[in-house]
CSV table of C-alpha atoms and ligand atoms in Angstrom, one decimal:
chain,number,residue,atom,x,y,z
A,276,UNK,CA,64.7,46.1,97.5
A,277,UNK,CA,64.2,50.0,98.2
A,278,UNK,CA,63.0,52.6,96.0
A,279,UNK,CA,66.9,54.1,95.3
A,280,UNK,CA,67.7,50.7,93.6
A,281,UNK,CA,64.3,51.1,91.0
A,282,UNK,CA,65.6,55.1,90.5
A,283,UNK,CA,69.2,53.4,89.8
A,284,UNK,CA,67.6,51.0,87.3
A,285,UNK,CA,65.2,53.7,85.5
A,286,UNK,CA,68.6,55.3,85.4
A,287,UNK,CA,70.5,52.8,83.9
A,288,UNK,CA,72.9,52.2,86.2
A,289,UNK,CA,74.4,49.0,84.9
A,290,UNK,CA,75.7,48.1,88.7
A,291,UNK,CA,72.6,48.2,89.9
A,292,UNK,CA,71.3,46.1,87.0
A,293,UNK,CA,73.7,43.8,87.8
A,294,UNK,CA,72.7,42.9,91.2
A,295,UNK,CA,69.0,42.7,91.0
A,296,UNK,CA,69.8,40.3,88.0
A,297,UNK,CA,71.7,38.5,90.9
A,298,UNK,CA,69.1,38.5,93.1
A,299,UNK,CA,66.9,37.4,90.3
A,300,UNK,CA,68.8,34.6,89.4
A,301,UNK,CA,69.5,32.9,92.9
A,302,UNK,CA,65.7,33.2,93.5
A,303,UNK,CA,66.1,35.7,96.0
A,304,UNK,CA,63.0,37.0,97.7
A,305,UNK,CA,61.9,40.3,95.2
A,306,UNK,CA,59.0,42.2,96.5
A,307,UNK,CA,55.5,42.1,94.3
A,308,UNK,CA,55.7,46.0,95.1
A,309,UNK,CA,59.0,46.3,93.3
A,310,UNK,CA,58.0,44.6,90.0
A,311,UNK,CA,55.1,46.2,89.8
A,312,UNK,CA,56.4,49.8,90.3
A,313,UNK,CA,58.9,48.3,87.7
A,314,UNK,CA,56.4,47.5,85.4
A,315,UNK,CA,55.2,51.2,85.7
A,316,UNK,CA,57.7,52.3,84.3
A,317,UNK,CA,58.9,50.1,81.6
A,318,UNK,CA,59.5,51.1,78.2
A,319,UNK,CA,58.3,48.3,76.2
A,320,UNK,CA,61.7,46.9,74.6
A,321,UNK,CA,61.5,44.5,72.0
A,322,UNK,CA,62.1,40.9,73.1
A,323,UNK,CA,64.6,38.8,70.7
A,324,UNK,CA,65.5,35.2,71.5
A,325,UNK,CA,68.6,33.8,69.7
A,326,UNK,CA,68.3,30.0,70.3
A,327,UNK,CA,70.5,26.9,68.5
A,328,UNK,CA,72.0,23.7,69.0
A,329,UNK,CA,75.3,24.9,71.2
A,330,UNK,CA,78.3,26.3,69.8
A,331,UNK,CA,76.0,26.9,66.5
A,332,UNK,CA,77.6,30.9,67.0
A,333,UNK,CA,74.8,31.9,68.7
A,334,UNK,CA,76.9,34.5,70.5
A,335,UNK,CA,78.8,35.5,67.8
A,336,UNK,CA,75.8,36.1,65.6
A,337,UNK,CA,74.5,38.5,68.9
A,338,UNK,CA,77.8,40.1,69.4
A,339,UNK,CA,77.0,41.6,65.0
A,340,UNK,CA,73.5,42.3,66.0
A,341,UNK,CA,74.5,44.6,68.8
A,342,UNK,CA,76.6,46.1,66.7
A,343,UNK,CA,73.8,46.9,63.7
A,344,UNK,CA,71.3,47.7,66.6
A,345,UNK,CA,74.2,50.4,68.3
A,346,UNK,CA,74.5,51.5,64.7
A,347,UNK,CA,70.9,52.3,64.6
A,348,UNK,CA,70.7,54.3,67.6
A,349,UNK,CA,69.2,51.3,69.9
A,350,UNK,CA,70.0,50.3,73.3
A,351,UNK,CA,70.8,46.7,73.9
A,352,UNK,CA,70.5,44.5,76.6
A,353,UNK,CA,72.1,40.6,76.4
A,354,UNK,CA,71.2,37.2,79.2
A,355,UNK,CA,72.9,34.7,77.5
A,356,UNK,CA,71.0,31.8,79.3
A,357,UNK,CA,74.0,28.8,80.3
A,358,UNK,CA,71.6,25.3,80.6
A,359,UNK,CA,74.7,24.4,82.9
A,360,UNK,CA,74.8,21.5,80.6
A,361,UNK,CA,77.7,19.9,80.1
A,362,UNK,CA,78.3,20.5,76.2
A,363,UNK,CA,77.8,24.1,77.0
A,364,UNK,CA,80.9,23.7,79.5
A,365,UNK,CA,83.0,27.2,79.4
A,366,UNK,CA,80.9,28.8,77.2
A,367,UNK,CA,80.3,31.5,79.6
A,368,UNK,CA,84.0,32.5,79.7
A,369,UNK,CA,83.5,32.3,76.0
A,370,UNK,CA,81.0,34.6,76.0
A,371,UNK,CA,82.5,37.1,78.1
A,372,UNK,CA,85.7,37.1,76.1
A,373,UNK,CA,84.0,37.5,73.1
A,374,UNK,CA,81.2,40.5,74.0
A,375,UNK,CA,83.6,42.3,76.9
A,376,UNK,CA,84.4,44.9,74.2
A,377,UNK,CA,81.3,46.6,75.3
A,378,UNK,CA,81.5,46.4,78.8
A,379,UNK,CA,82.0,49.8,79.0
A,380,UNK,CA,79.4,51.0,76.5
A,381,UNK,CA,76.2,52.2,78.4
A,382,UNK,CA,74.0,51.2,75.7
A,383,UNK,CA,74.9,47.7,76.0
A,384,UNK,CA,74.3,45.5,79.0
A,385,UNK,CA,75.3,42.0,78.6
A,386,UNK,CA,74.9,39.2,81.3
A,387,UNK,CA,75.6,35.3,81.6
A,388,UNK,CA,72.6,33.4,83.5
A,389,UNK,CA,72.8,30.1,84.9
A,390,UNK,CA,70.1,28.0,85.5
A,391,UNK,CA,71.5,25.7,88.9
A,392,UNK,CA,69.4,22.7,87.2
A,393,UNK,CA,66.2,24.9,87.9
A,394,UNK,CA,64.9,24.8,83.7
A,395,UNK,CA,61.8,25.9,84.7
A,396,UNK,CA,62.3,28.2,86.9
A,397,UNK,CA,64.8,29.5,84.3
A,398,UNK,CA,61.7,31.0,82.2
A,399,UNK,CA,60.2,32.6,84.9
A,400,UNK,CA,63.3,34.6,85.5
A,401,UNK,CA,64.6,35.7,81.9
A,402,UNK,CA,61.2,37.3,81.9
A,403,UNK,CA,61.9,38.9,85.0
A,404,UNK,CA,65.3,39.4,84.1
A,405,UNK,CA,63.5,41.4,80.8
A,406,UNK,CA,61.5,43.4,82.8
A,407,UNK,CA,64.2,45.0,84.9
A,408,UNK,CA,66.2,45.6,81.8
A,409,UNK,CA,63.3,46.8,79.7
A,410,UNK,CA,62.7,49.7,82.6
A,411,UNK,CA,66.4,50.4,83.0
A,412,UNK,CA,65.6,51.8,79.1
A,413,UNK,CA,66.6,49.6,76.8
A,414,UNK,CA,65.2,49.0,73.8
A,415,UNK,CA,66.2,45.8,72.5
A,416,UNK,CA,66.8,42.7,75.2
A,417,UNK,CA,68.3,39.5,73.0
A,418,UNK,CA,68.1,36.5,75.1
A,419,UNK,CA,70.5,33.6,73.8
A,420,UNK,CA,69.9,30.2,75.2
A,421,UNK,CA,71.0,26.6,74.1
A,422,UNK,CA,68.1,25.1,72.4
A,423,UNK,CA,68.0,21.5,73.9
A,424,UNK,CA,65.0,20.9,75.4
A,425,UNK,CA,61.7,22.2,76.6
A,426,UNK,CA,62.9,24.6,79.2
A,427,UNK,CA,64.6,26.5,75.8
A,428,UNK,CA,61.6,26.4,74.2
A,429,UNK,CA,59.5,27.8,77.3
A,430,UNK,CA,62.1,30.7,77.1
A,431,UNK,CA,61.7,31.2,73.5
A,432,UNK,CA,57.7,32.4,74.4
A,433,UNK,CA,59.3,34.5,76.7
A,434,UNK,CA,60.4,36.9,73.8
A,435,UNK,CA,58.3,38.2,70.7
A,436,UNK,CA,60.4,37.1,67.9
A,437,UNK,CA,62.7,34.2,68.0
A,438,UNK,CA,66.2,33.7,65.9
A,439,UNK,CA,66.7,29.9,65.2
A,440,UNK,CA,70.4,29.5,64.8
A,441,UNK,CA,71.5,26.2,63.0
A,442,UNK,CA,74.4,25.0,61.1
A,443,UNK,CA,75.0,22.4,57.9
A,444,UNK,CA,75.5,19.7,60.8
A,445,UNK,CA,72.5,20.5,62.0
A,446,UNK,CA,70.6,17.1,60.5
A,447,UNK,CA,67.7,16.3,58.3
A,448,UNK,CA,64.4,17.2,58.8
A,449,UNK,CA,62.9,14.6,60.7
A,450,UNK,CA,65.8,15.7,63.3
A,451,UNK,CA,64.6,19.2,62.9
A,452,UNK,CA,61.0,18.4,63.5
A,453,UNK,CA,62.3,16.5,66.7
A,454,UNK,CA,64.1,19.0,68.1
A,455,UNK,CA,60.8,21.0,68.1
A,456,UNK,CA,63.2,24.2,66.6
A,457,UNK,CA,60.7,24.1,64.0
A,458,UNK,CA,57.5,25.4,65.7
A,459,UNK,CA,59.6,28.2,67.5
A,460,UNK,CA,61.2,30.2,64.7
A,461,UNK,CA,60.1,33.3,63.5
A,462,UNK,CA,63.1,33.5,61.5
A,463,UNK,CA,65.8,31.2,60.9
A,464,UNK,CA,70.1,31.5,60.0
A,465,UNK,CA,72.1,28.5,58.8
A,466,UNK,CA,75.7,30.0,60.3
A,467,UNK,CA,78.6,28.2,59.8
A,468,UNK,CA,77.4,28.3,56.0
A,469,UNK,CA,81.3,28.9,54.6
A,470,UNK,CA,81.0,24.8,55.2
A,471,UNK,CA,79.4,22.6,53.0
A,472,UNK,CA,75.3,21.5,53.0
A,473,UNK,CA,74.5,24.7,54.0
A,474,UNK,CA,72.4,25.4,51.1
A,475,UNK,CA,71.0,21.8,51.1
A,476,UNK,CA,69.8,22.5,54.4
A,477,UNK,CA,68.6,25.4,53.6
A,478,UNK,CA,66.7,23.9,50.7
A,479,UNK,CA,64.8,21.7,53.0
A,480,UNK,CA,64.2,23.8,55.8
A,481,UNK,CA,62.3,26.2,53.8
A,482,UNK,CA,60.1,23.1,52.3
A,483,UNK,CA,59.1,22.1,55.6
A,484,UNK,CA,58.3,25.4,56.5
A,485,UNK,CA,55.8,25.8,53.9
A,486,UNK,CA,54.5,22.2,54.1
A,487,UNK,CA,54.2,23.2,57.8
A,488,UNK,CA,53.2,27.1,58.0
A,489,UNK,CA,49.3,27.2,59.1
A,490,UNK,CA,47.8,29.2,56.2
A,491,UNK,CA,47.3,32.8,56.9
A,492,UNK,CA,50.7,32.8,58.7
A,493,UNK,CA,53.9,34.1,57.8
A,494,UNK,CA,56.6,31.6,56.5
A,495,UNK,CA,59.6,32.2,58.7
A,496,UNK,CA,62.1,33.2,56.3
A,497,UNK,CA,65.4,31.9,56.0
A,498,UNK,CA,69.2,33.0,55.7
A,499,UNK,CA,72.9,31.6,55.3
A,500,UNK,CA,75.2,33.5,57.2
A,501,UNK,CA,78.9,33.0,58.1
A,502,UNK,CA,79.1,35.0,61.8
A,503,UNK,CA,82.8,34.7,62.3
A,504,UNK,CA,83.6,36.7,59.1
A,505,UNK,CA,80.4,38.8,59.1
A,506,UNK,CA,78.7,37.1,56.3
A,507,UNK,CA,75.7,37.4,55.6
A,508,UNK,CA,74.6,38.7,59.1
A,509,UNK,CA,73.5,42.6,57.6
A,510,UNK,CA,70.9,40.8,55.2
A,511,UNK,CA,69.3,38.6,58.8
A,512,UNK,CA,69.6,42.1,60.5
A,513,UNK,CA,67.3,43.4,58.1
A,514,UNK,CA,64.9,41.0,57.6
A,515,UNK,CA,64.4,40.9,61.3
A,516,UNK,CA,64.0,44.3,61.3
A,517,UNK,CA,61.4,44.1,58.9
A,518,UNK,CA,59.7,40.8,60.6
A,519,UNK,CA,59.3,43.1,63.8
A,520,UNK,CA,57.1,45.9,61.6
A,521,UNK,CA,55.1,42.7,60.0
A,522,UNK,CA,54.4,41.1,63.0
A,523,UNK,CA,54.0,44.5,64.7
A,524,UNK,CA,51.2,45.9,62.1
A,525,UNK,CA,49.1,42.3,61.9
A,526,UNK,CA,48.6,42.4,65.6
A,527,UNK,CA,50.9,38.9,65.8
A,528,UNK,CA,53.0,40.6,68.0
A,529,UNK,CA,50.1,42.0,70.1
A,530,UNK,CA,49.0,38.3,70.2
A,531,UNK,CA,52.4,37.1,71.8
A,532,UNK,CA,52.5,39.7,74.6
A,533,UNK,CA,48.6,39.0,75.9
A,534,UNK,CA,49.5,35.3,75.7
A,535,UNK,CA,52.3,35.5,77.9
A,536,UNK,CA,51.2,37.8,80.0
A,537,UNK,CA,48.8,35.2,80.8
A,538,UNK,CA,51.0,32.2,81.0
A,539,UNK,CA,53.5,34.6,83.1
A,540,UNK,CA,50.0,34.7,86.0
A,541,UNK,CA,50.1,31.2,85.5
A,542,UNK,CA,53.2,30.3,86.0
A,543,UNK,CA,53.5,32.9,89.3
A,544,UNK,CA,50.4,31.3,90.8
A,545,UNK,CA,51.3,27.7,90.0
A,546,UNK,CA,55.3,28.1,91.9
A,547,UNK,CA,53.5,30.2,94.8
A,548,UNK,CA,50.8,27.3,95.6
A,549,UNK,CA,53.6,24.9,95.5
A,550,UNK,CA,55.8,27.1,97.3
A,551,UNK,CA,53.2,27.2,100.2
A,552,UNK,CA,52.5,23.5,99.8
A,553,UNK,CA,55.7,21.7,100.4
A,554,UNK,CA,56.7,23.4,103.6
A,555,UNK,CA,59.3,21.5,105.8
A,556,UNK,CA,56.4,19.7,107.3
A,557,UNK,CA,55.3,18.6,104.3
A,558,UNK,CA,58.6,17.3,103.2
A,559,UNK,CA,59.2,15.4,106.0
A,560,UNK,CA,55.7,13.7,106.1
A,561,UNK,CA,56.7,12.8,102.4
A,562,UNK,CA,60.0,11.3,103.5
A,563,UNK,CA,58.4,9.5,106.4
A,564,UNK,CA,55.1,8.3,104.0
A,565,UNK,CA,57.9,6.8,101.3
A,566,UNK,CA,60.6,5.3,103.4
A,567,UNK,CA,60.9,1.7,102.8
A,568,UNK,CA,60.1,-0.7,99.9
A,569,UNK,CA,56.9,-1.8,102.0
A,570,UNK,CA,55.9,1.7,102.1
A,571,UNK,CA,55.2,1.7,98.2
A,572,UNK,CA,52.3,-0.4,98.3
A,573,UNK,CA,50.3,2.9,98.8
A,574,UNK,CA,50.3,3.9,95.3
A,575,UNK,CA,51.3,7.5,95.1
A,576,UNK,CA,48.2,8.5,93.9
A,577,UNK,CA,47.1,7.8,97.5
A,578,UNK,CA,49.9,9.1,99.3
A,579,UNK,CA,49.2,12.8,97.1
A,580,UNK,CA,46.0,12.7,97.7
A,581,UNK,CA,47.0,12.0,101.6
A,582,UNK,CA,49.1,15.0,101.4
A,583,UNK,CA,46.6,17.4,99.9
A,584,UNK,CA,43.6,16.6,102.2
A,585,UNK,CA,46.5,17.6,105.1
A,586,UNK,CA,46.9,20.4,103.6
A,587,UNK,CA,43.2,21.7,103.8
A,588,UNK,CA,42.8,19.4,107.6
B,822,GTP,N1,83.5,28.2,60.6
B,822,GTP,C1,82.7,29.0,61.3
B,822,GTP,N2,82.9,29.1,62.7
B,822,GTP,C2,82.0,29.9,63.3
B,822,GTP,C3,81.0,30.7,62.7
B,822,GTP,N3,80.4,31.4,63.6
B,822,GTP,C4,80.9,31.1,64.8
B,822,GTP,N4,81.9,30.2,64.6
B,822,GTP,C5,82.8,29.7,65.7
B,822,GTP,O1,82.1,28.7,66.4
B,822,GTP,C6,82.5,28.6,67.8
B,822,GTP,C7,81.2,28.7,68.7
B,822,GTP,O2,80.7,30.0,68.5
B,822,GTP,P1,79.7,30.7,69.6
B,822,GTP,O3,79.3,32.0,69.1
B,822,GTP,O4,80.4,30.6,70.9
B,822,GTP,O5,78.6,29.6,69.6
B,822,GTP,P2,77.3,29.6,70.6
B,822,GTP,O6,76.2,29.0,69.8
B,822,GTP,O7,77.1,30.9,71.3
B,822,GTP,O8,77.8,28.5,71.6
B,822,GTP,P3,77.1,28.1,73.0
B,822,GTP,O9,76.6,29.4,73.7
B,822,GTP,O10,78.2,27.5,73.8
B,822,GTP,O11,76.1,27.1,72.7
B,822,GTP,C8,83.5,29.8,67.9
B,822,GTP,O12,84.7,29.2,67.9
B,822,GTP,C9,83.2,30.7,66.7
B,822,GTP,O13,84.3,31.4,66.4
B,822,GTP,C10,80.9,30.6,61.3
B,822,GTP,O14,80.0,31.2,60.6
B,822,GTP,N5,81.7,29.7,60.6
B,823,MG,MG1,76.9,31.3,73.4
């Protein structure tokens, strides 16, 4: 990584974006000296997460919000996070189809992001992912992912406010609570609302958000919006909008940078120490410690604890 790719990112040279987002995703080797003359220089976009069951219209819903954030004078960038899961199978061509009429705006970047099975990695890298797009100058970065499991919902603290996209189908509440979709919304859409139970579920959702809200916290509000005919989606623009001066001026958003900020050290140090850990050496004394039936009798408490004194030995 040389110093004419950072001056082609601060310039917004979507090619260059492009290809560190590359490098990014196949966890290629990125200097600490390039992210943290990145960090330098980053403007500090504001971080949106767009997160549903899939094929809830997540992407549609985004493909609106660009559009209200270009009208507004904002630059947008897009990672649509693919789990690789197989409900979510061609949704990446989907997405492409559906948000390529901006591929040649310079104001919009918009990228599809596998994960290769890696989940947790996949957190560590939208947030990396944000970082480079935050300095090429952008001032919004909308992260959609599927939300199906905890890997989502460690991406979903990656951002400062997150969009809960549901839809009548979605289930009852003890579903809802389940899904852990809940805790994680800042704000929340029932899309697909030109079907029916979208008001039912509406209904309910807002009761267990206030039976739920900790007191002295906002109650995430909620909308019904129709994406595919642009219903409804100028009122959720709004209010997010809004939610992003609230949370700004009561210091919640201040809050949710410092905390991961410090989960993002964490997380560094925790996949460097196992990085350095499980060298090939390693590996093969684990294959060779567990390779037979017999060889379980050790419990694996022992054969860790074998492996770690090695380590220091
Ligand atoms: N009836 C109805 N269909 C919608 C609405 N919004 C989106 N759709 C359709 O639902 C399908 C899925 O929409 P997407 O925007 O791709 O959904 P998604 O949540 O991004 O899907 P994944 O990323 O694959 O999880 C598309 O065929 C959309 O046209 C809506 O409000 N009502
Ligand atoms: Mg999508």
């Amino acid at each position: 990584m040389d110093s004419d790719t950072l001056d082609r990112i601060r310039s917004n040279d979507h090619r260059a974006l492009s290809r560190v987002i590359s490098q990014i995703e196949n966890n290629g080797d990125i200097p600490d000296a390039f992210f943290k003359h990145l960090h330098g220089t980053e403007n500090e976009a504001l971080r949106i997460g767009i997160t549903g069951p899939p094929g809830a219209g997540k992407s549609t819903l985004t493909n609106l919000l660009i559009q209200q954030f270009i009208d507004d004078g904002k630059s947008v960038g897009v990672v649509a996070v693919d789990p690789t899961s197989p409900f979510t199978g061609g949704a990446l061509l989907g997405d492409r189809v559906r948000m390529n009429n901006y591929m040649w705006d310079n104001n919009v970047f918009i990228r599809s992001m596998g994960s290769q099975g890696d989940l947790g990695g996949l957190a560590r890298k939208t947030q990396d992912v944000g970082d480079v797009l935050s300095a090429s100058g952008k001032d919004v970065i909308i992260i959609e992912t599927v939300g199906v499991g905890q890997g989502e919902h460690d991406i979903a603290k990656a951002v400062d406010l997150t969009l809960v996209v549901l839809v009548p189908e979605s289930g009852d509440e003890i579903q809802l609570m389940k899904a852990g979709l809940i805790e994680i919304g800042d704000i929340f859409s029932i899309n697909k609302s030109d079907r029916e139970g979208s008001n039912r579920l509406a209904q309910n959702l807002k009761t267990i958000l206030h039976t739920f809200s900790k007191k002295g916290k906002l109650e995430p509000p909620v909308f019904n919006t129709a994406a595919d005919r642009n219903d409804g989606v100028d009122e959720l623009y709004k209010a997010m909008v809004q939610l992003t001066h609230v949370m700004k001026n009561n210091g919640v958003m201040t809050q949710k940078q410092l905390a991961r900020h410090k989960n993002r050290v964490h997380h560094l140090i925790q996949d460097r120490l196992l990085k350095k850990f499980w060298t090939q050496k390693k590996l093969a004394e684990l294959e060779l410690s567990i390779n037979s039936l017999e060889s379980t009798q050790s419990s694996p408490h022992e054969v860790a604890s074998y492996l770690l004194k090695e380590a220091h030995g």
